[in-house]
mmCIF file of C-alpha atoms in Angstrom:
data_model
loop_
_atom_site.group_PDB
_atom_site.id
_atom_site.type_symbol
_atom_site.label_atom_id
_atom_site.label_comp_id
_atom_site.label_asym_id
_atom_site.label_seq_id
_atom_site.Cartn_x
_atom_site.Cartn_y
_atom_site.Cartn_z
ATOM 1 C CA UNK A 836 0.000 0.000 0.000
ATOM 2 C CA UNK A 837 1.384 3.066 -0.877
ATOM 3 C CA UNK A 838 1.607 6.160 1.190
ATOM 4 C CA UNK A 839 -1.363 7.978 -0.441
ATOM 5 C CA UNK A 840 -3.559 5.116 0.073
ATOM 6 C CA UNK A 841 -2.553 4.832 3.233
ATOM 7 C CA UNK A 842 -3.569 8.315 4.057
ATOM 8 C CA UNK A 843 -7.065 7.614 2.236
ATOM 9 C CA UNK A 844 -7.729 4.662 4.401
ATOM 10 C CA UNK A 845 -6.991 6.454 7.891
ATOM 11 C CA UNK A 846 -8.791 9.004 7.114
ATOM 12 C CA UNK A 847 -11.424 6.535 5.843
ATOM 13 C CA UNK A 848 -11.516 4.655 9.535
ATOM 14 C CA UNK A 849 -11.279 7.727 11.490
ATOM 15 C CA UNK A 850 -13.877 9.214 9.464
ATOM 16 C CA UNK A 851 -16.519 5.826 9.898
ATOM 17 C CA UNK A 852 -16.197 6.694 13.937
ATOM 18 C CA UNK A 853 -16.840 10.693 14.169
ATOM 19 C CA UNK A 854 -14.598 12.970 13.249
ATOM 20 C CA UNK A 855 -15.418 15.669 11.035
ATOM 21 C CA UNK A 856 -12.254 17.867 10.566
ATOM 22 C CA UNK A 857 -8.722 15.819 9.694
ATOM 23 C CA UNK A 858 -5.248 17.077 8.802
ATOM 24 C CA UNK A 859 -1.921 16.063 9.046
ATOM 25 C CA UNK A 860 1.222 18.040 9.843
ATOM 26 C CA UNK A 861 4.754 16.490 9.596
ATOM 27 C CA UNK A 862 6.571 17.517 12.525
ATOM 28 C CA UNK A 863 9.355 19.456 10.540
ATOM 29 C CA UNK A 864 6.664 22.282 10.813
ATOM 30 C CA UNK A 865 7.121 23.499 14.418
ATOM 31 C CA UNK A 866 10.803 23.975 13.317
ATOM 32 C CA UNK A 867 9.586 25.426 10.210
ATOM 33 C CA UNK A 868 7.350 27.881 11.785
ATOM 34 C CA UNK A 869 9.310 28.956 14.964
ATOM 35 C CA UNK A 870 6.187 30.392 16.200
ATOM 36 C CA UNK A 871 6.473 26.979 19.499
ATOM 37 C CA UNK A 872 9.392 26.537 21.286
ATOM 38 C CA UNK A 873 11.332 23.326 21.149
ATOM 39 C CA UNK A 874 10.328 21.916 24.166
ATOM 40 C CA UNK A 875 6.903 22.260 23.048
ATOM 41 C CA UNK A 876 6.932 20.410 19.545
ATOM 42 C CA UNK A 877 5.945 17.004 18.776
ATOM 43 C CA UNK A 878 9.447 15.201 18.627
ATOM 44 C CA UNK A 879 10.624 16.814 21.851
ATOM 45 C CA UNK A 880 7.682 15.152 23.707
ATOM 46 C CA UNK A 881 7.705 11.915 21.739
ATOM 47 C CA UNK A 882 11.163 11.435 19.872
ATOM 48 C CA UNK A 883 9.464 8.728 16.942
ATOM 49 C CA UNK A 884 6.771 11.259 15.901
ATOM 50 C CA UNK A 885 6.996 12.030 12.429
ATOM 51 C CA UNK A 886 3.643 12.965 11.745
ATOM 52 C CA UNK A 887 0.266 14.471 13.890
ATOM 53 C CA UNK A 888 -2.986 13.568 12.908
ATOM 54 C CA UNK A 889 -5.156 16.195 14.063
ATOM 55 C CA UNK A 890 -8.812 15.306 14.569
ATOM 56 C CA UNK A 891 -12.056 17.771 15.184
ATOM 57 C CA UNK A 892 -15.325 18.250 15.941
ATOM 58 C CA UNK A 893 -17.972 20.621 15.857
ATOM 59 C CA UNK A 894 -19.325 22.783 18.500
ATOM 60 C CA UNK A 895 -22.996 23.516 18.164
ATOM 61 C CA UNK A 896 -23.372 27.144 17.555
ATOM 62 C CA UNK A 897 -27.365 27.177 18.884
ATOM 63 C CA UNK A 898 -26.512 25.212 22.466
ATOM 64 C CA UNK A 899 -23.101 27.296 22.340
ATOM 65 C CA UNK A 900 -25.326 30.813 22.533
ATOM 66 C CA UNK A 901 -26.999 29.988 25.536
ATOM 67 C CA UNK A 902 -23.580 29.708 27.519
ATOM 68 C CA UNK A 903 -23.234 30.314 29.981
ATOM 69 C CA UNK A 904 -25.408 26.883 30.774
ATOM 70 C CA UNK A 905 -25.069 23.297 31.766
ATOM 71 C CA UNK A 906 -26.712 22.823 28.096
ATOM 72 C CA UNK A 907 -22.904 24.073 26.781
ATOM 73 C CA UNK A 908 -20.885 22.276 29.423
ATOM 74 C CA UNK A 909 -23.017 19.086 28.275
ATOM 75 C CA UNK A 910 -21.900 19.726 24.647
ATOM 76 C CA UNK A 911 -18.483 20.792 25.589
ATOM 77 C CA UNK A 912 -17.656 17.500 28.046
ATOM 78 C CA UNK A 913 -19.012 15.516 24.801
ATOM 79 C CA UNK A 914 -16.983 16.562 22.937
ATOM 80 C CA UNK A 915 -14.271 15.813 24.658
ATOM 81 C CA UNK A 916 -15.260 12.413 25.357
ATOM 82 C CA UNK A 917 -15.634 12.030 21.535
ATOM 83 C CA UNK A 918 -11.835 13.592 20.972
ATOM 84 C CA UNK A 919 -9.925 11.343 23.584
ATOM 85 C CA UNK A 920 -12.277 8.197 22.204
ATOM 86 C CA UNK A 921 -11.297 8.837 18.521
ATOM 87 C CA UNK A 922 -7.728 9.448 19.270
ATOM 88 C CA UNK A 923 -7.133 6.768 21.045
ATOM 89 C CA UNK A 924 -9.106 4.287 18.300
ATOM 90 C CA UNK A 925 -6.813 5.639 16.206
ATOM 91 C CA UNK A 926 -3.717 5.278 17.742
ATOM 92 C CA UNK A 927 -4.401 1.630 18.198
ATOM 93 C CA UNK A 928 -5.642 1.338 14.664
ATOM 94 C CA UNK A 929 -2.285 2.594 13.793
ATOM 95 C CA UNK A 930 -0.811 0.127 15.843
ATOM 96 C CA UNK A 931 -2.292 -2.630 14.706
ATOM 97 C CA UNK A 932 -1.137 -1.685 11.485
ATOM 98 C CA UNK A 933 2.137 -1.831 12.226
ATOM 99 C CA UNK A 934 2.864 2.139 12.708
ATOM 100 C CA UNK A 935 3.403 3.113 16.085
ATOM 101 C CA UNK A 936 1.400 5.576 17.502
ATOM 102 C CA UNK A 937 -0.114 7.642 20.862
ATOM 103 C CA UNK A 938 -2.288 10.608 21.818
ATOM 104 C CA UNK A 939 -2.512 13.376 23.566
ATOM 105 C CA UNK A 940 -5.495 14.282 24.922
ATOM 106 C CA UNK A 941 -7.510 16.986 24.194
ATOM 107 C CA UNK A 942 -7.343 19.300 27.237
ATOM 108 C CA UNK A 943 -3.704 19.157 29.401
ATOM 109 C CA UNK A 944 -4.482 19.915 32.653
ATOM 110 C CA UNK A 945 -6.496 18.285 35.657
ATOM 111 C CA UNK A 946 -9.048 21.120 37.063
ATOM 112 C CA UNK A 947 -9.735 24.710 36.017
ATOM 113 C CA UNK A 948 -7.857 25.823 38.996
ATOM 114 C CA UNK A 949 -4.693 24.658 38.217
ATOM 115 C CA UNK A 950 -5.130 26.036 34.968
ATOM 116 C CA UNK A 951 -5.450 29.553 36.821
ATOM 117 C CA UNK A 952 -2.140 28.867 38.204
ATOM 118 C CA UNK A 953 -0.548 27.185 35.471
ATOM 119 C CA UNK A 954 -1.838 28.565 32.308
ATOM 120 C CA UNK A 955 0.058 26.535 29.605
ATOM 121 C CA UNK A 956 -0.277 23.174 28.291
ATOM 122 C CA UNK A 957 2.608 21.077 27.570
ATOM 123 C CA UNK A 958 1.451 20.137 23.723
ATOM 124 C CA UNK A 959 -0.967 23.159 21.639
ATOM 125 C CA UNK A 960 -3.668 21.081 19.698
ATOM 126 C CA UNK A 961 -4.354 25.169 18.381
ATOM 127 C CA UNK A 962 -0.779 25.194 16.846
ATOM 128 C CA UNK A 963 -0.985 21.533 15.559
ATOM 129 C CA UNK A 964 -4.395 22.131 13.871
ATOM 130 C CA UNK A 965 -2.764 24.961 12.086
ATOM 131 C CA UNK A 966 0.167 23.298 10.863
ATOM 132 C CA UNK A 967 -1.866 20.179 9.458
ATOM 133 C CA UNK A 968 -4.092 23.086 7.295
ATOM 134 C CA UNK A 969 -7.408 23.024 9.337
ATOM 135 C CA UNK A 970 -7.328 27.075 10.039
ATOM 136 C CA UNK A 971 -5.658 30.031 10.791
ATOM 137 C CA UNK A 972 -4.994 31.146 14.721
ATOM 138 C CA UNK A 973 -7.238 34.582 15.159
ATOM 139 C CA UNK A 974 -7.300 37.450 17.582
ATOM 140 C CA UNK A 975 -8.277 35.524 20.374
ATOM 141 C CA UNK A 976 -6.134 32.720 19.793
ATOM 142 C CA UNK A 977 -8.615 30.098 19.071
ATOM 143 C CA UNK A 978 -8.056 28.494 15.448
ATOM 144 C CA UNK A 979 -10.293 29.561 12.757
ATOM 145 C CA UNK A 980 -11.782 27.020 10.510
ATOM 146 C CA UNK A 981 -13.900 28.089 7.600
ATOM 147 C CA UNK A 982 -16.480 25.360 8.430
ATOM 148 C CA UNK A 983 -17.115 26.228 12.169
ATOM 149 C CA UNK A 984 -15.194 29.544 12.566
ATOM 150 C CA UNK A 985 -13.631 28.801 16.306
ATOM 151 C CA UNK A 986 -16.406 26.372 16.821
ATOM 152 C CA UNK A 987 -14.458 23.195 17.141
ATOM 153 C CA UNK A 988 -12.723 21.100 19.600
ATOM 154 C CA UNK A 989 -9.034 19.067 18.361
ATOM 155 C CA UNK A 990 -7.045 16.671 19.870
ATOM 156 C CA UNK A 991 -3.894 15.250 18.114
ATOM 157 C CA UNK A 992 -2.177 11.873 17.725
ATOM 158 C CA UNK A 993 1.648 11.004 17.366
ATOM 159 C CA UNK A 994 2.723 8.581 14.627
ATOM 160 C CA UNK A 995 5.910 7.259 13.211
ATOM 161 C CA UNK A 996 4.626 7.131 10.201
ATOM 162 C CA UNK A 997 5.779 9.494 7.781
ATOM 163 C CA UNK A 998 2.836 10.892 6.360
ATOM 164 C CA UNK A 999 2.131 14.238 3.402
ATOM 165 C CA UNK A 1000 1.404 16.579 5.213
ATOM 166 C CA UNK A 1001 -1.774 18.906 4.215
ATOM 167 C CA UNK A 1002 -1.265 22.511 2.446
ATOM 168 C CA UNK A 1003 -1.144 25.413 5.570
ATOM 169 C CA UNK A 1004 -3.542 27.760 5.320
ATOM 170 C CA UNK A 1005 -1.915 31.019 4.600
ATOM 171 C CA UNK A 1006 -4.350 33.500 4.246
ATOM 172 C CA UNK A 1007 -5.463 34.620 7.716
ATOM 173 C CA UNK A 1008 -9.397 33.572 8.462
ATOM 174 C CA UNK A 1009 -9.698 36.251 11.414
ATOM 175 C CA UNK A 1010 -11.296 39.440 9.962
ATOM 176 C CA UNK A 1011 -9.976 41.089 12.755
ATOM 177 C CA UNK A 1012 -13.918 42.431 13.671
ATOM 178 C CA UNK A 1013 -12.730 42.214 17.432
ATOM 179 C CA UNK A 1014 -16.159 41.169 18.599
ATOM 180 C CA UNK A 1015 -14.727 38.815 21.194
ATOM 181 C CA UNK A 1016 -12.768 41.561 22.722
ATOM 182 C CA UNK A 1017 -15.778 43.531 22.829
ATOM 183 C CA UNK A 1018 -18.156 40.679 24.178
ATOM 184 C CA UNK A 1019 -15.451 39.244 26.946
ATOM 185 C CA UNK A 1020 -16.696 39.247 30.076
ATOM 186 C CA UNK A 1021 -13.177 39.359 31.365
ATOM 187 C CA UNK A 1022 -11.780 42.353 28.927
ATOM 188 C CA UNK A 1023 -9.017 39.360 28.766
ATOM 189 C CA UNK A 1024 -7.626 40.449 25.357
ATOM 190 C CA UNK A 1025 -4.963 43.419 24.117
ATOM 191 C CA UNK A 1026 -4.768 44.164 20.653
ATOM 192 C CA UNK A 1027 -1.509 44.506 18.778
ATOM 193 C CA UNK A 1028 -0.277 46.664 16.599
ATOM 194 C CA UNK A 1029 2.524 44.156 15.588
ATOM 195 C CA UNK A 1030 0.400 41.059 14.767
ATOM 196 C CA UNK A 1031 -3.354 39.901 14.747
ATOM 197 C CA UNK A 1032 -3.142 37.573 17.381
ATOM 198 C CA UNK A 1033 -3.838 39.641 21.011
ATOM 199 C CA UNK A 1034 -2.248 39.834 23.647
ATOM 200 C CA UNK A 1035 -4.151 37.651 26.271
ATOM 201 C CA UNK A 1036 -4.820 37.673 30.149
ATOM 202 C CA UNK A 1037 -5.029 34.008 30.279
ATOM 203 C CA UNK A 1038 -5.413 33.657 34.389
ATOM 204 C CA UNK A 1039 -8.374 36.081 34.096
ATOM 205 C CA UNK A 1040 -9.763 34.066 31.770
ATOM 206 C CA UNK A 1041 -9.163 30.629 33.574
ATOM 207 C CA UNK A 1042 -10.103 32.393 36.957
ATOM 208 C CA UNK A 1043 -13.486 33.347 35.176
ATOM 209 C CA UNK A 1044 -13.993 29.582 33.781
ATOM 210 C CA UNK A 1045 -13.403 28.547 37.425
ATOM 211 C CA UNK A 1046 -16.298 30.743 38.788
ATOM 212 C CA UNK A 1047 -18.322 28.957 35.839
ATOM 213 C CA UNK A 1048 -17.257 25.844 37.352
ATOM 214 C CA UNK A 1049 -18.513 26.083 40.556
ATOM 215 C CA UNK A 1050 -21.944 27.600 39.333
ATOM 216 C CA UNK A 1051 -21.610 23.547 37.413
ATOM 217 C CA UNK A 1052 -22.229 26.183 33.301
ATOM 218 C CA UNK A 1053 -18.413 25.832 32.458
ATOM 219 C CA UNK A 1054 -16.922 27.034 29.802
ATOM 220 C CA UNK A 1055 -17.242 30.612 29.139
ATOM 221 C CA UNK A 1056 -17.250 30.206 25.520
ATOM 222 C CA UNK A 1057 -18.396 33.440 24.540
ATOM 223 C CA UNK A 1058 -15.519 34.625 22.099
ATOM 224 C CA UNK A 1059 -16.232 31.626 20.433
ATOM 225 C CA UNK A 1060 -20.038 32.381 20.015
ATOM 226 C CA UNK A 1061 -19.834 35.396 18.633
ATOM 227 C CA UNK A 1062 -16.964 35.226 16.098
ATOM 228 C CA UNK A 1063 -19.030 35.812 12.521
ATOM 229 C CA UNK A 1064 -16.635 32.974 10.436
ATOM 230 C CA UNK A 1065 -17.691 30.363 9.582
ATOM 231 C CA UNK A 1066 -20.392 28.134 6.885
ATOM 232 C CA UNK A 1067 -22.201 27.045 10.282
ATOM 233 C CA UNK A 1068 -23.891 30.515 10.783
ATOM 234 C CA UNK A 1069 -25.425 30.077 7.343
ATOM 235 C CA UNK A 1070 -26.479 26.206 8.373
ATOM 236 C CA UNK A 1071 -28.459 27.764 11.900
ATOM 237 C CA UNK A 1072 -29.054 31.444 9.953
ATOM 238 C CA UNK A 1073 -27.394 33.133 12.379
ATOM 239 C CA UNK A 1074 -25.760 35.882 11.227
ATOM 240 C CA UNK A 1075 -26.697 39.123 13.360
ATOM 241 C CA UNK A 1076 -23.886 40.259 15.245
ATOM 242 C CA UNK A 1077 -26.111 43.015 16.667
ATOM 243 C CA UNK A 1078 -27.772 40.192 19.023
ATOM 244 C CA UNK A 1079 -24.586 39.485 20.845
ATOM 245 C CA UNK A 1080 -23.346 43.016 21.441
ATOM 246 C CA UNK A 1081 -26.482 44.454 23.011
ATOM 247 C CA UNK A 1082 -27.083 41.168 24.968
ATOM 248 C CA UNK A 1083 -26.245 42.770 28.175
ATOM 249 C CA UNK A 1084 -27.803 45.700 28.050
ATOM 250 C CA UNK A 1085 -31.085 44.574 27.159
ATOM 251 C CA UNK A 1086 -30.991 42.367 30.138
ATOM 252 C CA UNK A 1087 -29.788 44.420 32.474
ATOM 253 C CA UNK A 1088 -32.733 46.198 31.295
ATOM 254 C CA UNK A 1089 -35.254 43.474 30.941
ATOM 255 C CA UNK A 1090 -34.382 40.123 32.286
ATOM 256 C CA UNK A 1091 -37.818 38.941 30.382
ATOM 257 C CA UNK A 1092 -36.561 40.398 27.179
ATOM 258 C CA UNK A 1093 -38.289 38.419 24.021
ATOM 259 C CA UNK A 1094 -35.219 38.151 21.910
ATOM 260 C CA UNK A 1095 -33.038 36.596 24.301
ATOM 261 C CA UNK A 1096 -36.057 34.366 26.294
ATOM 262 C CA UNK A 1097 -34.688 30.589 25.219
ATOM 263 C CA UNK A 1098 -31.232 32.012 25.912
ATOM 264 C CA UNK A 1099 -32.141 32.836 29.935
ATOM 265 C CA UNK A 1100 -34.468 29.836 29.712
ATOM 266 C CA UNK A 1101 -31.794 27.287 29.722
ATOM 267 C CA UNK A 1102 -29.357 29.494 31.696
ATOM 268 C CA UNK A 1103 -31.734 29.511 34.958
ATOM 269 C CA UNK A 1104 -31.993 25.693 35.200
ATOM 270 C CA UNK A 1105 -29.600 22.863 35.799
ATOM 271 C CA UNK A 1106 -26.826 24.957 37.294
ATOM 272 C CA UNK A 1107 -25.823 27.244 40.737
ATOM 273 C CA UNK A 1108 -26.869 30.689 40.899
ATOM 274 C CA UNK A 1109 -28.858 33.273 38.683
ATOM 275 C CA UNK A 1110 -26.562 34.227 35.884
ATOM 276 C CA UNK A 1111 -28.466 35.612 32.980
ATOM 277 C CA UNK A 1112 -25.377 36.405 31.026
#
């Protein structure tokens, strides 16, 4: 079997149990790229990897609006069930075929709080989605995917298998609209005058996820939500920015408010205290 088909039949397999967005990156593109340092790239945390397979899924822009709510941490904790399940099939699959092959799984730390103290992860799925052509990284440092926008969820798996790696996406995706700074409950993002990407106050942003926690409606999610990129928004016809940005202060004005209703609906039930927004 040549290396082509090869590709075409793991993609194939992975493909029959979930995933919806695949890419590979050989792992000469950290070095490439010198955007992650060296203790961070693939071969420094698993010497034999010569390829990542990144996998994704979709987050569901309609439950992902009515964050924050146990209806989003639902989605969110499937997701991630989903990831770590169809990375690990895969790695095996690999195995079994003769290619050696691990995981990592999709989130790197244990609880939100240590992730207020400790806000990096040793391996960036972000980073790895990038370099295997699945999206550009925008202003708040999610990667954008012209499918889902920021809506999806990665996870990636180390082979020794030398694999082509997919084209990089070199047009940026971001428009640079800033709606997630504007929208972020935290203010947790700086623009730049030297680059797209923000500058970003990553423990008030894991400090704010682990107040979410404890009210049991974790993640925040909301720069995610309101990002306009993305084929989805067509799919659910939701395309008014205007919603998102005046959200607040039509509640604080009318918690009853018609055009939000479903949206504080969900949000009162299933979780710990009376967030609205």
């Amino acid at each position: 079997m040549g290396i082509q088909d090869t590709r075409q039949q793991i993609e194939e397999y992975i493909r029959s149990q979930g995933a919806t967005l695949i890419g590979v990156a050989p792992v000469t593109r950290w070095a490439e790229y010198k955007e992650v340092e060296p203790d961070y790239r693939p071969e420094s945390i698993w010497p034999r990897a010569k390829s990542v397979i990144v996998l994704g899924v979709p987050v569901l822009l309609p439950i992902l609006e009515t964050t924050p709510s146990i209806h989003y941490t639902e989605l969110y904790e499937t997701s991630n069930r989903l990831l770590d399940q169809l990375a690990y099939r895969l790695s095996v699959h690999l195995n079994e075929q003769g290619h050696s092959a691990i995981f990592l799984p999709r989130d790197g730390y244990g609880d939100i709080r240590v992730l207020v103290e400790k806000p990096l992860a040793a391996f960036s799925h972000v980073f790895a989605a990038k370099y295997a052509g699945l999206g550009t990284i925008g202003f708040n440092h999610t990667l954008i995917n012209s499918r889902y926008g920021p809506r999806a969820r990665y996870v990636s798996v180390f082979t020794s298998l030398e694999l082509p790696g997919d084209p990089v996406q070199e047009k940026d995706l971001c428009i640079n609209c800033r709606l997630c700074q504007k929208v972020c409950p935290t203010q947790a993002f700086t623009p730049r005058e030297d680059r797209l990407i923000a500058d970003m106050d990553k423990k008030a942003c894991a400090g704010y996820h682990s107040v979410l926690r404890d009210e049991h409606r974790y993640p925040c999610g909301v720069c995610i939500k309101v990002c306009p990129v993305g084929e989805d928004r067509e799919l659910y016809q939701s395309k008014e920015n205007r919603r998102y940005l005046k959200e607040r202060e039509a509640l604080d004005k009318n918690s009853e408010d018609p055009e939000y209703r479903s949206w504080v609906h969900i949000r009162r039930h299933g979780s710990n205290g009376d967030r609205i927004y």
